[in-house]
Amino acid sequence: TPEKEHMLNTRYLIPFTMNEQIIGYTGRSIIPNLKQRYFNQYPSHVLYNFDLLNDENTKDILVTEGPIDAALIGGVAICHYSFRENHLDWLTKCGKRIVIVPDRDKDGMAMVNQAVLAGFSVAFPDWGTIAPLAKRRSSACATRTPLPR
């Protein structure tokens, strides 16, 4: 974007949708070591990629902390270090297998504790680099075919 306010011209924008409507975005800085890496303009209670919960072809919902990780693996993100009550409600009621893929840090472990209490699965994949998985998952999501197990 050419927009200079909030340095949006130096960020890549990730749209947030809900019920097939754009409801906001996050902007991630492309400038290394910038103090404010993200600029967020979305309601605090939403999940990134919310509409995946209603996708008939999706059986498993991978849940991450941030939207970049979620976009790379074809999942949803809570956009916070812990679940909000409505996140747990939406995830529990969507009728799909919920698999938490936490960051490997203190906040990720807090997310794991909440997930276990909610009855969700937790995964710590050994991805090495996320690029090969992201390519496979993005391709599968784009074509609506399941990933090989």
PDB file of C-alpha atoms in Angstrom:
ATOM      1  CA  THR A   1       0.000   0.000   0.000  1.00  0.00           C
ATOM      2  CA  PRO A   2       1.229   3.543  -0.619  1.00  0.00           C
ATOM      3  CA  GLU A   3      -0.366   4.594   2.714  1.00  0.00           C
ATOM      4  CA  LYS A   4       2.308   6.100   4.986  1.00  0.00           C
ATOM      5  CA  GLU A   5       0.220   6.485   8.138  1.00  0.00           C
ATOM      6  CA  HIS A   6       1.317   3.859  10.701  1.00  0.00           C
ATOM      7  CA  MET A   7       4.098   3.054   8.216  1.00  0.00           C
ATOM      8  CA  LEU A   8       1.675   0.853   6.270  1.00  0.00           C
ATOM      9  CA  ASN A   9       3.829   1.352   3.178  1.00  0.00           C
ATOM     10  CA  THR A  10       6.538  -0.687   4.980  1.00  0.00           C
ATOM     11  CA  ARG A  11       4.283  -3.534   6.113  1.00  0.00           C
ATOM     12  CA  TYR A  12       2.670  -6.461   4.452  1.00  0.00           C
ATOM     13  CA  LEU A  13      -1.009  -6.625   5.281  1.00  0.00           C
ATOM     14  CA  ILE A  14      -2.860  -9.744   6.355  1.00  0.00           C
ATOM     15  CA  PRO A  15      -6.647  -9.394   6.063  1.00  0.00           C
ATOM     16  CA  PHE A  16      -9.002 -10.743   8.727  1.00  0.00           C
ATOM     17  CA  THR A  17     -12.338 -12.069   7.526  1.00  0.00           C
ATOM     18  CA  MET A  18     -15.401 -13.348   9.316  1.00  0.00           C
ATOM     19  CA  ASN A  19     -18.445 -14.728   7.542  1.00  0.00           C
ATOM     20  CA  GLU A  20     -16.733 -13.904   4.252  1.00  0.00           C
ATOM     21  CA  GLN A  21     -16.460 -10.185   5.118  1.00  0.00           C
ATOM     22  CA  ILE A  22     -13.211  -8.314   5.702  1.00  0.00           C
ATOM     23  CA  ILE A  23     -13.316  -7.057   9.278  1.00  0.00           C
ATOM     24  CA  GLY A  24      -9.766  -5.796   9.713  1.00  0.00           C
ATOM     25  CA  TYR A  25      -6.104  -6.491   9.162  1.00  0.00           C
ATOM     26  CA  THR A  26      -2.710  -6.748  10.749  1.00  0.00           C
ATOM     27  CA  GLY A  27       0.346  -5.139   9.216  1.00  0.00           C
ATOM     28  CA  ARG A  28       3.738  -6.816   9.759  1.00  0.00           C
ATOM     29  CA  SER A  29       6.797  -4.625   9.288  1.00  0.00           C
ATOM     30  CA  ILE A  30       9.303  -5.532   6.614  1.00  0.00           C
ATOM     31  CA  ILE A  31      11.917  -3.395   8.386  1.00  0.00           C
ATOM     32  CA  PRO A  32      14.145  -5.573  10.605  1.00  0.00           C
ATOM     33  CA  ASN A  33      14.234  -4.721  14.325  1.00  0.00           C
ATOM     34  CA  LEU A  34      11.495  -2.091  14.109  1.00  0.00           C
ATOM     35  CA  LYS A  35      10.154  -1.367  17.601  1.00  0.00           C
ATOM     36  CA  GLN A  36       6.506  -1.787  16.532  1.00  0.00           C
ATOM     37  CA  ARG A  37       6.618  -4.907  14.341  1.00  0.00           C
ATOM     38  CA  TYR A  38       2.836  -5.134  14.036  1.00  0.00           C
ATOM     39  CA  PHE A  39       0.063  -2.635  13.517  1.00  0.00           C
ATOM     40  CA  ASN A  40      -3.340  -4.184  14.196  1.00  0.00           C
ATOM     41  CA  GLN A  41      -6.752  -3.015  13.072  1.00  0.00           C
ATOM     42  CA  TYR A  42      -9.189  -5.819  13.899  1.00  0.00           C
ATOM     43  CA  PRO A  43     -11.616  -6.595  16.740  1.00  0.00           C
ATOM     44  CA  SER A  44      -9.751  -8.206  19.649  1.00  0.00           C
ATOM     45  CA  HIS A  45     -12.190 -11.081  20.022  1.00  0.00           C
ATOM     46  CA  VAL A  46     -11.844 -12.559  16.514  1.00  0.00           C
ATOM     47  CA  LEU A  47      -9.864 -15.490  15.166  1.00  0.00           C
ATOM     48  CA  TYR A  48      -7.679 -15.021  12.116  1.00  0.00           C
ATOM     49  CA  ASN A  49      -9.118 -17.195   9.301  1.00  0.00           C
ATOM     50  CA  PHE A  50     -12.400 -17.653  11.212  1.00  0.00           C
ATOM     51  CA  ASP A  51     -14.271 -18.944   8.158  1.00  0.00           C
ATOM     52  CA  LEU A  52     -12.214 -22.136   8.223  1.00  0.00           C
ATOM     53  CA  LEU A  53     -14.378 -23.215  11.177  1.00  0.00           C
ATOM     54  CA  ASN A  54     -17.351 -23.407   8.800  1.00  0.00           C
ATOM     55  CA  ASP A  55     -15.546 -25.070   5.878  1.00  0.00           C
ATOM     56  CA  GLU A  56     -17.243 -28.415   5.146  1.00  0.00           C
ATOM     57  CA  ASN A  57     -14.028 -29.840   3.648  1.00  0.00           C
ATOM     58  CA  THR A  58     -11.921 -29.116   6.733  1.00  0.00           C
ATOM     59  CA  LYS A  59     -11.870 -31.830   9.387  1.00  0.00           C
ATOM     60  CA  ASP A  60      -8.944 -30.617  11.515  1.00  0.00           C
ATOM     61  CA  ILE A  61      -8.394 -27.057  12.693  1.00  0.00           C
ATOM     62  CA  LEU A  62      -4.778 -26.165  13.430  1.00  0.00           C
ATOM     63  CA  VAL A  63      -4.638 -23.284  15.915  1.00  0.00           C
ATOM     64  CA  THR A  64      -1.609 -21.025  16.309  1.00  0.00           C
ATOM     65  CA  GLU A  65      -0.830 -17.928  18.304  1.00  0.00           C
ATOM     66  CA  GLY A  66      -0.170 -15.630  15.336  1.00  0.00           C
ATOM     67  CA  PRO A  67      -1.697 -15.119  11.901  1.00  0.00           C
ATOM     68  CA  ILE A  68       1.530 -15.633   9.940  1.00  0.00           C
ATOM     69  CA  ASP A  69       1.973 -19.134  11.363  1.00  0.00           C
ATOM     70  CA  ALA A  70      -1.715 -19.844  10.758  1.00  0.00           C
ATOM     71  CA  ALA A  71      -1.506 -18.631   7.161  1.00  0.00           C
ATOM     72  CA  LEU A  72       1.541 -20.813   6.525  1.00  0.00           C
ATOM     73  CA  ILE A  73      -0.094 -24.004   7.812  1.00  0.00           C
ATOM     74  CA  GLY A  74      -3.673 -23.302   6.706  1.00  0.00           C
ATOM     75  CA  GLY A  75      -5.017 -22.854  10.231  1.00  0.00           C
ATOM     76  CA  VAL A  76      -6.573 -20.230  12.458  1.00  0.00           C
ATOM     77  CA  ALA A  77      -4.875 -17.915  14.961  1.00  0.00           C
ATOM     78  CA  ILE A  78      -5.992 -16.584  18.305  1.00  0.00           C
ATOM     79  CA  CYS A  79      -3.776 -13.494  17.836  1.00  0.00           C
ATOM     80  CA  HIS A  80      -2.953 -13.466  21.509  1.00  0.00           C
ATOM     81  CA  TYR A  81      -0.933 -15.577  23.907  1.00  0.00           C
ATOM     82  CA  SER A  82      -4.041 -17.073  25.495  1.00  0.00           C
ATOM     83  CA  PHE A  83      -7.528 -18.059  24.400  1.00  0.00           C
ATOM     84  CA  ARG A  84     -10.392 -15.693  24.968  1.00  0.00           C
ATOM     85  CA  GLU A  85     -13.656 -17.252  26.149  1.00  0.00           C
ATOM     86  CA  ASN A  86     -15.340 -16.790  22.767  1.00  0.00           C
ATOM     87  CA  HIS A  87     -12.380 -18.479  21.014  1.00  0.00           C
ATOM     88  CA  LEU A  88     -12.873 -21.573  23.147  1.00  0.00           C
ATOM     89  CA  ASP A  89     -16.609 -21.465  22.492  1.00  0.00           C
ATOM     90  CA  TRP A  90     -16.222 -21.186  18.687  1.00  0.00           C
ATOM     91  CA  LEU A  91     -13.575 -23.904  18.550  1.00  0.00           C
ATOM     92  CA  THR A  92     -15.516 -26.281  20.773  1.00  0.00           C
ATOM     93  CA  LYS A  93     -18.763 -25.825  18.837  1.00  0.00           C
ATOM     94  CA  CYS A  94     -17.364 -26.052  15.295  1.00  0.00           C
ATOM     95  CA  GLY A  95     -17.503 -29.854  15.319  1.00  0.00           C
ATOM     96  CA  LYS A  96     -13.953 -30.374  14.073  1.00  0.00           C
ATOM     97  CA  ARG A  97     -10.828 -31.841  15.646  1.00  0.00           C
ATOM     98  CA  ILE A  98      -8.916 -28.950  17.215  1.00  0.00           C
ATOM     99  CA  VAL A  99      -5.123 -29.234  17.263  1.00  0.00           C
ATOM    100  CA  ILE A 100      -3.133 -26.525  19.014  1.00  0.00           C
ATOM    101  CA  VAL A 101       0.273 -25.791  17.477  1.00  0.00           C
ATOM    102  CA  PRO A 102       1.815 -23.483  20.087  1.00  0.00           C
ATOM    103  CA  ASP A 103       4.925 -21.375  19.959  1.00  0.00           C
ATOM    104  CA  ARG A 104       7.744 -23.022  21.864  1.00  0.00           C
ATOM    105  CA  ASP A 105       7.997 -20.402  24.576  1.00  0.00           C
ATOM    106  CA  LYS A 106       6.400 -19.449  27.905  1.00  0.00           C
ATOM    107  CA  ASP A 107       3.258 -18.050  26.251  1.00  0.00           C
ATOM    108  CA  GLY A 108       2.954 -21.176  24.117  1.00  0.00           C
ATOM    109  CA  MET A 109       2.959 -23.311  27.243  1.00  0.00           C
ATOM    110  CA  ALA A 110       0.156 -21.202  28.734  1.00  0.00           C
ATOM    111  CA  MET A 111      -1.792 -21.827  25.518  1.00  0.00           C
ATOM    112  CA  VAL A 112      -1.138 -25.581  25.906  1.00  0.00           C
ATOM    113  CA  ASN A 113      -2.535 -25.550  29.453  1.00  0.00           C
ATOM    114  CA  GLN A 114      -5.744 -23.892  28.268  1.00  0.00           C
ATOM    115  CA  ALA A 115      -5.996 -26.298  25.337  1.00  0.00           C
ATOM    116  CA  VAL A 116      -5.680 -29.361  27.550  1.00  0.00           C
ATOM    117  CA  LEU A 117      -8.370 -28.058  29.906  1.00  0.00           C
ATOM    118  CA  ALA A 118     -10.647 -27.509  26.880  1.00  0.00           C
ATOM    119  CA  GLY A 119     -10.030 -31.047  25.627  1.00  0.00           C
ATOM    120  CA  PHE A 120      -8.094 -30.032  22.496  1.00  0.00           C
ATOM    121  CA  SER A 121      -5.143 -31.909  21.024  1.00  0.00           C
ATOM    122  CA  VAL A 122      -1.665 -30.368  21.081  1.00  0.00           C
ATOM    123  CA  ALA A 123       1.104 -30.861  18.518  1.00  0.00           C
ATOM    124  CA  PHE A 124       4.769 -29.925  18.575  1.00  0.00           C
ATOM    125  CA  PRO A 125       5.783 -30.833  15.011  1.00  0.00           C
ATOM    126  CA  ASP A 126       9.450 -31.081  14.213  1.00  0.00           C
ATOM    127  CA  TRP A 127       9.259 -28.990  11.073  1.00  0.00           C
ATOM    128  CA  GLY A 128      12.841 -27.851  10.856  1.00  0.00           C
ATOM    129  CA  THR A 129      11.884 -25.124   8.450  1.00  0.00           C
ATOM    130  CA  ILE A 130       8.219 -24.431   7.911  1.00  0.00           C
ATOM    131  CA  ALA A 131       8.598 -23.776   4.160  1.00  0.00           C
ATOM    132  CA  PRO A 132       8.032 -27.367   2.885  1.00  0.00           C
ATOM    133  CA  LEU A 133       4.979 -27.861   5.115  1.00  0.00           C
ATOM    134  CA  ALA A 134       3.612 -24.453   4.232  1.00  0.00           C
ATOM    135  CA  LYS A 135       3.897 -25.254   0.538  1.00  0.00           C
ATOM    136  CA  ARG A 136       2.145 -28.623   0.963  1.00  0.00           C
ATOM    137  CA  ARG A 137      -0.567 -27.227   3.247  1.00  0.00           C
ATOM    138  CA  SER A 138      -1.205 -24.139   1.085  1.00  0.00           C
ATOM    139  CA  SER A 139      -1.448 -26.299  -2.003  1.00  0.00           C
ATOM    140  CA  ALA A 140      -3.859 -28.662  -0.271  1.00  0.00           C
ATOM    141  CA  CYS A 141      -5.976 -25.775   0.998  1.00  0.00           C
ATOM    142  CA  ALA A 142      -6.084 -24.142  -2.401  1.00  0.00           C
ATOM    143  CA  THR A 143      -7.214 -27.346  -4.089  1.00  0.00           C
ATOM    144  CA  ARG A 144      -9.373 -28.525  -1.199  1.00  0.00           C
ATOM    145  CA  THR A 145      -7.639 -31.905  -1.059  1.00  0.00           C
ATOM    146  CA  PRO A 146      -6.476 -33.443   2.219  1.00  0.00           C
ATOM    147  CA  LEU A 147      -2.810 -33.622   3.095  1.00  0.00           C
ATOM    148  CA  PRO A 148      -1.302 -37.092   2.949  1.00  0.00           C
ATOM    149  CA  ARG A 149      -0.889 -38.557   6.425  1.00  0.00           C
TER     150      ARG A 149
END
